[in-house]
Coordinates of C-alpha atoms in Angstrom, one line a residue:
M251 CA 159.5 52.4 16.3
N252 CA 161.5 55.1 14.4
A253 CA 163.6 58.1 15.4
T254 CA 160.6 60.3 16.1
S255 CA 157.6 58.1 17.1
S256 CA 156.3 54.6 17.9
F257 CA 152.8 53.3 17.0
N258 CA 150.5 50.3 17.5
E259 CA 146.9 49.4 16.9
V260 CA 144.7 46.7 18.5
A261 CA 141.1 46.2 17.5
G262 CA 140.4 49.9 16.8
F263 CA 142.5 51.1 19.8
R264 CA 145.5 53.1 18.7
V265 CA 148.4 54.6 20.6
R266 CA 151.2 56.7 19.2
L267 CA 154.2 58.0 21.2
W268 CA 156.1 61.0 20.0
R269 CA 159.7 61.8 21.1
G270 CA 160.3 65.1 22.7
E271 CA 163.3 66.6 24.6
S272 CA 163.3 64.3 27.6
M273 CA 159.5 64.2 27.4
C274 CA 157.0 62.1 25.5
L275 CA 153.7 63.0 24.0
L276 CA 151.2 60.1 24.0
G277 CA 148.3 60.1 21.6
F278 CA 145.3 57.8 22.0
D279 CA 142.3 56.9 19.9
V280 CA 139.4 54.6 20.0
D281 CA 137.2 54.0 16.9
D282 CA 133.9 53.2 18.7
P283 CA 134.1 53.9 22.5
E284 CA 131.9 51.7 24.5
P285 CA 129.3 53.4 26.7
D286 CA 131.2 52.3 29.8
F287 CA 134.6 53.5 28.6
V288 CA 136.0 56.0 31.1
G289 CA 139.5 56.8 30.0
F290 CA 143.1 55.6 29.8
A291 CA 145.4 54.3 32.4
V292 CA 149.1 55.0 31.7
E293 CA 152.1 53.2 33.1
Y294 CA 155.8 53.5 32.1
R295 CA 159.1 51.8 32.7
E296 CA 162.3 53.8 32.8
P297 CA 165.5 52.8 31.0
G298 CA 167.1 49.9 32.9
G299 CA 164.0 49.5 35.1
T300 CA 162.1 46.3 35.8
E301 CA 158.8 47.6 37.2
F302 CA 156.2 49.8 35.7
V303 CA 155.3 53.1 37.4
T304 CA 151.8 54.5 37.1
L305 CA 151.1 58.1 36.0
H306 CA 148.9 60.0 38.3
N307 CA 145.8 62.2 37.8
R308 CA 144.9 65.1 40.2
L309 CA 141.2 64.4 39.4
S310 CA 139.1 61.5 40.6
F311 CA 135.5 60.1 40.3
N312 CA 134.4 60.5 43.9
P313 CA 133.0 63.9 45.1
A314 CA 133.2 62.6 48.7
D315 CA 136.9 62.2 48.3
P316 CA 138.5 65.4 49.6
V317 CA 140.6 66.0 46.6
S318 CA 143.2 68.8 46.8
G319 CA 146.4 69.9 45.2
D320 CA 148.2 67.7 47.7
R321 CA 146.6 64.5 46.4
T322 CA 147.0 62.6 43.2
H323 CA 145.4 59.3 42.1
P324 CA 146.9 56.6 39.9
T325 CA 145.4 56.5 36.5
T326 CA 144.5 52.9 37.0
E327 CA 142.0 54.3 39.5
A328 CA 141.5 57.7 38.0
P329 CA 141.9 57.3 34.2
L330 CA 142.9 60.2 31.9
Q331 CA 139.8 61.5 30.2
T332 CA 141.6 63.0 27.3
Y333 CA 143.1 61.7 24.1
R334 CA 146.7 62.8 24.6
W335 CA 149.1 63.4 27.4
V336 CA 152.6 64.8 27.8
H337 CA 154.7 62.8 30.2
F338 CA 157.5 64.9 31.6
P339 CA 159.7 62.5 33.7
W340 CA 160.5 64.0 37.1
Q341 CA 164.2 63.2 36.6
P342 CA 164.7 62.1 33.0
R343 CA 167.1 59.2 32.2
P344 CA 168.6 58.7 28.7
G345 CA 167.5 55.6 26.9
L346 CA 164.4 53.5 26.1
Y347 CA 161.2 54.2 27.9
T348 CA 158.3 51.7 27.7
Y349 CA 154.7 52.8 28.0
R350 CA 151.7 50.6 28.8
I351 CA 148.3 52.2 28.0
T352 CA 145.1 50.5 29.1
K353 CA 141.5 51.3 28.2
M354 CA 139.5 51.5 31.4
H355 CA 135.8 50.7 31.8
M356 CA 133.2 51.2 34.5
P357 CA 130.2 48.7 34.4
S358 CA 127.0 49.4 36.2
D359 CA 128.4 48.3 39.6
G360 CA 130.8 51.3 39.5
Q361 CA 134.0 49.2 39.7
L362 CA 136.8 49.9 37.2
V363 CA 137.7 47.1 34.8
A364 CA 140.8 47.0 32.6
G365 CA 140.2 46.5 28.9
L366 CA 142.5 46.4 25.8
Q367 CA 146.1 47.2 26.4
I368 CA 149.0 48.4 24.2
E369 CA 152.7 48.4 25.2
L370 CA 155.2 50.6 23.3
P371 CA 158.9 51.6 23.6
I372 CA 160.5 54.9 22.6
D373 CA 163.9 56.3 23.0
L374 CA 163.9 59.6 24.9
G375 CA 167.6 60.2 24.7
P376 CA 168.7 63.7 25.4
V377 CA 170.6 64.6 22.2
T378 CA 168.4 65.8 19.3
I379 CA 170.7 65.0 16.4
D380 CA 174.0 63.4 17.5
G381 CA 177.1 65.4 16.5
F382 CA 175.1 68.3 15.0
L383 CA 172.3 69.8 17.1
D384 CA 171.0 69.6 20.6
I385 CA 167.9 71.4 21.8
G386 CA 167.0 72.2 25.4
F387 CA 163.9 73.7 27.0
A388 CA 163.6 75.4 30.4
R389 CA 161.1 73.6 32.6
N390 CA 158.7 76.6 33.1
F391 CA 157.3 74.9 36.2
A392 CA 157.4 77.8 38.6
S393 CA 153.7 78.3 38.1
S394 CA 152.7 74.7 38.5
Q395 CA 151.6 72.1 41.0
A396 CA 154.8 70.2 40.4
F397 CA 156.8 73.2 41.5
E398 CA 154.6 73.6 44.6
D399 CA 155.3 70.0 45.5
K400 CA 159.0 70.3 44.8
K401 CA 159.3 73.6 46.8
V402 CA 157.6 72.1 49.9
S403 CA 159.8 69.0 49.8
L404 CA 162.9 71.3 49.9
G405 CA 161.5 73.7 52.5
L406 CA 161.7 76.7 50.3
A407 CA 159.6 79.9 50.0
N408 CA 159.1 81.9 46.8
E409 CA 161.2 84.8 48.0
D410 CA 164.2 82.4 48.5
L411 CA 164.6 81.7 44.9
L412 CA 164.9 84.9 43.0
P413 CA 166.4 88.4 43.7
A414 CA 163.6 91.0 44.3
E415 CA 164.9 93.0 41.3
A416 CA 166.8 92.0 38.2
S417 CA 169.6 94.5 39.1
Q418 CA 170.3 92.5 42.3
G419 CA 171.0 89.3 40.4
L420 CA 174.8 89.3 40.8
A421 CA 174.5 90.1 44.5
F422 CA 172.2 87.0 44.9
A423 CA 175.2 84.6 44.3
D424 CA 175.7 83.5 47.9
R425 CA 171.9 82.9 48.4
K426 CA 171.7 80.9 45.2
A427 CA 174.7 78.8 46.1
A428 CA 173.2 78.0 49.5
I429 CA 169.9 76.9 48.0
A430 CA 171.7 74.9 45.2
S431 CA 173.8 73.0 47.8
R432 CA 170.8 71.2 49.2
A433 CA 170.1 67.6 48.5
E434 CA 168.4 68.5 45.2
N435 CA 169.4 71.6 43.2
I436 CA 166.1 73.4 42.5
Y437 CA 167.8 75.6 39.9
E438 CA 169.0 72.6 37.9
W439 CA 165.5 71.2 38.1
L440 CA 163.9 74.5 36.9
G441 CA 166.5 75.2 34.3
F442 CA 166.2 71.7 32.9
E443 CA 168.0 71.0 29.6
A444 CA 168.4 74.6 28.7
A445 CA 170.6 75.3 31.8
K446 CA 172.4 72.0 31.2
L447 CA 173.3 73.0 27.7
L448 CA 174.4 76.4 28.7
F449 CA 176.7 75.5 31.6
E450 CA 178.2 72.5 29.8
F451 CA 179.0 74.8 26.9
L452 CA 180.8 77.2 29.1
D453 CA 182.5 74.5 31.2
D454 CA 183.9 72.8 28.1
A455 CA 185.3 76.1 26.9
I456 CA 186.9 76.8 30.3
A457 CA 188.6 73.4 30.3
D458 CA 190.1 73.8 26.9
N459 CA 192.7 76.5 26.6
A460 CA 192.5 76.3 22.8
V461 CA 188.9 77.6 22.9
T462 CA 187.9 81.2 22.8
I463 CA 184.3 82.5 23.3
D464 CA 182.5 85.4 21.5
A465 CA 179.3 86.3 23.4
M466 CA 176.3 88.5 23.0
A467 CA 174.0 89.1 25.9
Y468 CA 170.8 91.0 26.5
D469 CA 169.8 90.3 30.1
L470 CA 172.9 89.3 32.1
N471 CA 172.3 88.8 35.8
E472 CA 172.8 85.1 36.5
P473 CA 175.9 85.0 38.8
D474 CA 177.1 81.6 37.8
I475 CA 177.1 82.6 34.1
V476 CA 179.1 85.7 34.8
G477 CA 181.4 83.8 37.1
R478 CA 182.2 81.3 34.3
L479 CA 182.7 84.1 31.8
E480 CA 185.3 85.6 34.2
Q481 CA 187.1 82.3 34.3
L482 CA 187.7 82.6 30.5
G483 CA 189.9 85.6 31.1
S484 CA 191.2 87.1 27.9
R485 CA 189.7 84.2 25.9
L486 CA 186.4 86.1 26.0
R487 CA 185.0 88.8 23.9
I488 CA 181.5 90.0 24.7
I489 CA 178.8 92.6 23.6
I490 CA 176.4 93.4 26.4
D491 CA 173.2 95.4 25.7
D492 CA 173.1 98.9 27.1
S493 CA 169.5 99.9 26.1
A494 CA 167.2 101.5 28.6
E495 CA 167.6 100.1 32.1
H496 CA 170.5 97.9 31.0
G497 CA 172.6 101.0 30.5
E498 CA 171.9 102.3 34.0
R499 CA 174.8 102.4 36.4
A500 CA 173.1 100.2 38.9
S501 CA 172.0 97.5 36.4
A502 CA 173.4 94.0 36.6
E503 CA 174.5 94.3 33.0
T504 CA 176.7 97.4 33.9
K505 CA 178.1 95.6 36.9
A506 CA 178.8 92.5 34.8
A507 CA 180.6 94.6 32.2
A508 CA 182.8 96.1 34.8
R509 CA 183.8 92.7 36.2
L510 CA 184.4 91.3 32.7
R511 CA 186.6 94.3 31.8
R512 CA 188.8 93.4 34.7
S513 CA 189.0 89.7 33.8
A514 CA 188.9 89.8 29.9
G515 CA 190.4 93.3 29.3
T516 CA 188.7 96.5 28.4
K517 CA 189.1 96.0 24.7
N518 CA 187.2 92.7 24.8
V519 CA 184.0 94.1 26.4
H520 CA 181.7 96.3 24.3
R521 CA 178.3 97.8 25.2
G522 CA 175.8 98.6 22.5
H523 CA 172.2 98.2 21.3
F524 CA 172.1 98.4 17.4
R525 CA 169.2 100.6 16.5
N526 CA 167.2 99.7 19.6
L527 CA 168.3 96.4 21.4
Q528 CA 171.2 94.0 21.3
H529 CA 168.7 91.1 21.7
N530 CA 170.9 88.1 20.8
K531 CA 171.6 85.5 23.5
V532 CA 174.6 83.8 21.9
F533 CA 177.9 82.1 22.7
I534 CA 180.2 81.2 19.8
A535 CA 183.1 78.8 20.5
H536 CA 186.3 78.9 18.4
R537 CA 189.0 76.3 18.7
N538 CA 192.4 77.4 17.5
G539 CA 190.7 80.4 15.9
V540 CA 188.1 78.3 13.9
P541 CA 184.4 78.7 14.9
H542 CA 183.0 75.2 15.6
R543 CA 180.0 75.5 18.0
V544 CA 177.4 78.0 18.7
L545 CA 174.7 78.4 21.4
G546 CA 171.6 80.5 20.8
G547 CA 167.8 80.7 21.2
S548 CA 165.3 82.7 23.3
T549 CA 166.8 82.1 26.7
N550 CA 168.3 85.2 28.4
F551 CA 171.3 84.7 30.7
S552 CA 169.3 85.7 33.7
F553 CA 167.4 84.2 36.6
R554 CA 164.0 84.6 34.9
G555 CA 165.3 83.4 31.5
L556 CA 166.7 80.1 32.9
Y557 CA 164.5 79.3 35.9
I558 CA 161.1 80.9 35.5
Q559 CA 160.2 81.4 31.8
A560 CA 159.3 79.0 29.1
N561 CA 162.4 79.2 26.9
N562 CA 164.4 77.3 24.3
M563 CA 168.1 76.9 23.6
Y564 CA 170.1 75.1 21.0
V565 CA 173.7 74.2 20.4
F566 CA 174.9 73.6 16.8
T567 CA 178.2 71.7 16.4
D568 CA 178.9 72.8 12.9
T569 CA 181.7 75.0 11.5
A570 CA 179.4 76.6 8.8
I571 CA 176.6 77.6 11.2
A572 CA 179.1 78.7 13.9
G573 CA 181.0 80.6 11.2
L574 CA 177.9 82.6 10.3
F575 CA 177.3 83.6 13.9
S576 CA 181.0 84.5 14.1
D577 CA 180.7 86.7 11.0
M578 CA 177.7 88.4 12.6
F579 CA 179.6 89.0 15.8
A580 CA 182.6 90.4 14.0
L581 CA 180.5 92.9 12.2
A582 CA 178.7 94.0 15.3
F583 CA 181.9 94.1 17.4
T584 CA 183.5 96.4 14.8
D585 CA 180.6 98.6 13.8
M586 CA 177.2 97.9 15.4
G587 CA 175.7 101.1 14.0
G588 CA 176.5 100.0 10.5
F589 CA 175.3 96.4 10.7
A590 CA 172.0 96.9 9.0
A591 CA 173.7 98.3 5.9
T592 CA 176.0 95.3 5.4
D593 CA 175.4 92.7 2.6
F594 CA 175.4 90.1 5.4
A595 CA 172.2 91.5 7.0
K596 CA 170.3 91.7 3.6
V597 CA 170.1 88.0 2.8
W598 CA 169.2 84.5 4.1
H599 CA 172.2 82.2 4.6
T600 CA 171.7 78.5 3.9
V601 CA 173.7 75.6 5.4
Q602 CA 173.1 72.2 3.9
H603 CA 175.3 69.1 4.5
P604 CA 174.7 65.5 3.4
N605 CA 172.5 63.6 5.9
R606 CA 171.9 66.7 7.9
P607 CA 168.9 69.0 8.1
A608 CA 168.9 72.1 6.0
V609 CA 169.3 75.2 8.2
R610 CA 168.7 78.7 7.0
L611 CA 169.6 81.8 9.0
C612 CA 168.8 85.5 8.8
F613 CA 170.4 88.2 11.0
S614 CA 168.9 91.6 12.0
P615 CA 168.6 94.5 12.1
H616 CA 167.8 95.1 8.4
S617 CA 165.9 97.9 6.7
Q618 CA 163.4 95.5 5.1
P619 CA 161.8 93.4 7.9
E620 CA 159.8 91.3 5.4
L621 CA 163.1 89.8 4.2
S622 CA 163.0 87.6 7.3
L623 CA 159.3 87.6 8.1
A624 CA 157.7 86.9 4.7
P625 CA 159.1 83.3 4.5
V626 CA 157.6 82.6 8.0
G627 CA 154.2 84.0 7.1
G628 CA 154.3 82.1 3.7
D629 CA 155.0 78.8 5.4
I630 CA 152.2 79.4 7.9
D631 CA 149.8 80.1 5.0
Q632 CA 150.9 77.0 3.1
A633 CA 150.7 74.5 6.0
T634 CA 148.6 71.5 5.2
S635 CA 148.2 69.8 8.5
S636 CA 149.1 71.8 11.6
V637 CA 150.7 75.0 13.0
L638 CA 151.9 75.2 16.6
Y639 CA 153.4 78.3 17.9
S640 CA 154.5 80.2 21.0
F641 CA 155.4 83.9 20.7
A642 CA 156.4 86.1 23.6
F643 CA 155.2 89.5 22.3
M644 CA 153.0 88.9 19.3
N645 CA 150.1 90.8 21.0
Q646 CA 152.2 93.9 20.6
T647 CA 152.5 93.3 16.8
T648 CA 149.6 94.5 14.7
S649 CA 151.2 94.2 11.3
G650 CA 153.7 92.1 9.4
A651 CA 153.7 88.8 7.5
V652 CA 153.7 86.6 10.6
R653 CA 150.9 88.4 12.5
Q654 CA 148.8 88.5 9.4
A655 CA 149.3 84.8 8.7
L656 CA 148.4 83.9 12.3
D657 CA 145.2 85.9 12.0
R658 CA 144.3 84.0 8.8
L659 CA 145.1 80.7 10.4
M660 CA 142.2 81.1 12.9
D661 CA 139.8 80.7 10.0
K662 CA 141.4 77.6 8.5
P663 CA 140.4 74.0 9.1
L664 CA 143.9 73.1 10.3
F665 CA 145.0 71.8 13.7
S666 CA 146.6 74.8 15.5
Y667 CA 147.6 75.7 19.0
G668 CA 149.3 78.9 20.1
V669 CA 150.2 81.0 23.1
V670 CA 151.1 84.7 23.0
N671 CA 151.5 87.3 25.7
K672 CA 148.9 89.9 26.6
S673 CA 149.0 92.7 29.1
G674 CA 148.4 91.2 32.6
G675 CA 148.5 87.6 31.4
M676 CA 148.5 85.3 28.4
E677 CA 146.2 85.1 25.5
I678 CA 145.4 81.6 24.3
K679 CA 144.5 80.9 20.7
K680 CA 142.4 77.7 20.8
P681 CA 142.0 75.4 17.7
G682 CA 138.6 76.8 17.0
G683 CA 139.8 80.4 17.1
E684 CA 138.3 81.4 20.4
T685 CA 140.5 83.2 22.9
G686 CA 140.9 83.3 26.6
L687 CA 143.0 85.3 29.1
V688 CA 145.2 83.7 31.7
D689 CA 146.6 85.8 34.5
F690 CA 149.3 84.1 36.6
A691 CA 148.8 86.4 39.5
Y692 CA 145.2 85.4 39.6
L693 CA 146.1 81.8 40.3
S694 CA 147.9 82.7 43.5
K695 CA 144.7 83.9 45.0
H696 CA 141.8 82.1 43.3
A697 CA 142.8 78.6 42.2
P698 CA 139.8 76.4 42.7
E699 CA 140.0 72.9 44.0
P700 CA 141.8 70.6 43.5
F701 CA 144.6 73.0 42.9
K702 CA 146.7 74.9 45.4
S703 CA 147.8 78.4 45.0
E704 CA 150.6 78.7 42.5
W705 CA 153.4 81.2 42.3
S706 CA 153.4 83.6 39.4
G707 CA 157.2 83.5 39.3
G708 CA 157.9 87.1 40.2
K709 CA 157.8 90.2 38.0
G710 CA 157.7 89.9 34.2
I711 CA 156.3 87.5 31.6
N712 CA 156.3 83.7 32.0
I713 CA 156.2 82.7 28.3
H714 CA 159.3 83.9 26.4
H715 CA 159.4 81.4 23.6
K716 CA 159.7 82.6 20.0
F717 CA 158.9 79.7 17.6
V718 CA 156.4 78.3 15.1
V719 CA 156.2 74.7 13.9
I720 CA 154.8 73.9 10.5
D721 CA 153.3 70.4 9.8
F722 CA 155.2 68.6 12.6
D723 CA 153.5 65.3 11.6
K724 CA 154.8 65.4 8.0
P725 CA 158.2 64.6 6.5
T726 CA 158.3 68.2 5.3
A727 CA 158.1 69.5 8.9
K728 CA 160.1 72.6 9.8
V729 CA 160.5 75.0 12.8
Y730 CA 161.3 78.7 12.8
T731 CA 163.0 79.9 16.0
G732 CA 165.6 82.2 17.4
S733 CA 165.9 85.3 19.5
S734 CA 163.7 87.3 17.1
N735 CA 160.2 88.4 18.3
F736 CA 159.0 87.9 14.7
S737 CA 157.8 91.6 14.5
P738 CA 158.6 94.2 11.9
A739 CA 159.8 96.7 14.5
G740 CA 162.1 94.1 16.0
E741 CA 163.6 93.0 12.7
R742 CA 164.1 96.6 11.7
N743 CA 165.8 97.7 14.9
N744 CA 167.1 94.9 17.1
G745 CA 170.2 92.7 16.9
D746 CA 168.6 89.3 16.5
H747 CA 168.8 85.9 14.7
L748 CA 166.1 83.9 13.1
I749 CA 166.6 80.3 12.1
V750 CA 164.6 77.7 10.2
I751 CA 165.4 74.0 10.7
E752 CA 163.9 71.6 8.2
D753 CA 163.7 68.4 10.1
Q754 CA 160.8 66.4 11.6
R755 CA 162.7 65.2 14.7
V756 CA 163.4 68.9 15.6
A757 CA 159.9 70.0 14.7
I758 CA 158.3 67.3 16.9
A759 CA 160.4 68.4 19.8
Y760 CA 159.2 72.0 19.5
A761 CA 155.6 70.8 18.8
I762 CA 155.5 68.9 22.0
E763 CA 156.9 71.9 23.9
A764 CA 154.1 74.0 22.4
I765 CA 151.5 71.5 23.4
R766 CA 152.9 71.2 26.9
V767 CA 152.8 75.0 27.5
F768 CA 149.4 75.4 25.9
D769 CA 147.8 72.6 28.0
H770 CA 149.3 74.0 31.2
L771 CA 147.8 77.5 30.5
N772 CA 144.6 76.4 28.8
F773 CA 143.5 74.2 31.8
R774 CA 144.1 77.1 34.2
N775 CA 142.2 79.4 31.9
R776 CA 139.2 77.0 32.0
M777 CA 139.5 77.0 35.8
R778 CA 139.3 80.8 35.8
E779 CA 136.3 80.9 33.4
A780 CA 134.5 78.4 35.6
E781 CA 135.3 80.6 38.7
G782 CA 133.9 83.6 36.9
R783 CA 130.6 81.9 36.1
R784 CA 130.3 80.7 39.7
R785 CA 131.4 83.7 41.6
N786 CA 128.0 85.1 42.4
T787 CA 125.9 82.0 41.8
T788 CA 126.7 78.7 43.3
P789 CA 129.7 77.6 45.5
R790 CA 132.7 76.3 43.7
Q791 CA 132.6 72.6 42.9
P792 CA 135.6 70.4 42.7
L793 CA 136.6 69.2 39.2
L794 CA 135.7 65.5 38.8
L795 CA 136.1 62.7 36.3
Q796 CA 132.8 61.7 34.6
K797 CA 131.3 58.3 35.1
P798 CA 129.3 56.5 32.3
T799 CA 125.9 58.0 31.5
A800 CA 124.2 54.9 32.8
I801 CA 125.5 55.9 36.3
S802 CA 125.8 59.6 36.1
N803 CA 122.6 60.3 34.2
R804 CA 124.5 62.9 32.2
P805 CA 123.1 63.5 28.7
E806 CA 126.5 62.7 27.0
P807 CA 129.6 60.6 27.8
W808 CA 132.8 62.4 28.6
F809 CA 134.3 61.5 25.2
A810 CA 131.4 62.8 23.0
K811 CA 133.0 66.2 22.3
F812 CA 136.0 64.4 20.8
Y813 CA 133.9 62.8 18.1
V814 CA 132.0 65.8 16.7
P815 CA 132.8 65.8 12.9
G816 CA 135.1 68.6 11.9
S817 CA 135.5 69.9 15.4
P818 CA 138.8 71.1 16.9
R819 CA 138.8 68.3 19.4
E820 CA 138.3 65.7 16.7
R821 CA 141.3 67.1 14.8
D822 CA 143.3 67.0 18.1
R823 CA 142.4 63.3 18.7
K824 CA 143.3 62.2 15.2
T825 CA 146.4 64.3 14.7
F826 CA 148.4 62.7 17.6
S827 CA 147.2 59.1 17.4
R828 CA 147.2 58.1 13.7
N829 CA 150.0 56.5 11.7
D830 CA 148.9 57.7 8.3
T831 CA 150.7 61.1 8.4
N832 CA 154.2 60.1 7.4

């Protein structure tokens, strides 16, 4: 076991665990699957626990079993018929998790028999790089079976959780407080580590009178965030976007600005939008006037940003990195209109410390968007193993180094997964280059068995990430992320930041997040495609696990597609299970 993964092999059966942010990716492989091999059973033991808990599968073998979204089956009875799985602990605990993976077989009598078994530990501690960097993701489970289960257990309806309009967010404070006061706080669960990082950052600042905060907000309608900013009093300076609807009198951003002018002072609250948008989502903490921590990422300070969308957030504890953000804020606070013409906006800034990852940063707007985008496109082109990405608005971008590199990627024999938005839903780029369309609203009406109707999470997009991971399984791994939409128009006109972090532990965390989101959407996309084929032909059939060919009389076993030479599924199987990549 090392800081990023854990591996073992027994008689041609391999398992590799990969550390994510309070989640774990499990990769499996079998050299020569037996004809009666029917999948993998997975059990885990939590830190400090004594008993193993079995992961569950919503699918089963038995068509007579009335499977529904309300029922799950232990993988010891309904094995996973896939070669990787992301385990997202319901309530993660810091420390060492132990996983036990068992090959399951089904002889001709139809009874399951356990085969080879591998047991492996991995530390899923919540801090990414102690004393330097912590990454957090929002759960993005509002459109999921897990959320449906959680919501029912708490007696909540969809309309209970979010204001009907973004402009009503601050007035939703009492309703949110009433829901949050229940036995389990659904907002903490949905916001996950991103919300934890954000509120801890603000609470630490409030508690320390030597700390001042410089903030930059795009969406700002989450009442607990605004309430904490008010508690800082004159220790806060903030720039709030005033583009389009944000500048309207009735907007939450305008109301928040009025409140903060009263608490922080009029001179400490600015409105603006650079050439188009003030798109940063940033808090910079200064202690005794010295910048020492900074929070940034894709997560807006809003209900949707924290509790609905797939988003990422990071906190650097580093005076050099915080200092660069502080310089950016000072320039914008003084002369937002002139920011693009400054020397600061025309270069990449590098921070390198001994025994720390190299971090490079670029701040927009700048007149030459390829300044920031060309290195990203170049690294995508030069990837040797894998490219994993999640971009919120790439469908709206038809030019630029990043979009062009992604188009070229589809024709390369690399392992790649990606998700981008498309009008009305999500476009999924599969490893083979084919695309599919996922519409969240569709799921609420047409989810086939065994899945219940799922909530689309209200108005707006559900995937808001902005990142790309290059060669996560290599020592040279890196991730590009930030508030930037990676588009020429955005880099030319919006106030944003783009960061590259050259570190495998960080890259793996983002890679697992990309896989988690892709799998969630791709599975529902396949459900939709199946529904489309069946709509005017045969009745819907429940999704089932496949029995061995000797029993099912199917022409091929379930695992055959994973062993087609050169296929995307073969690359998938090998990428996550092998120990020869670093």
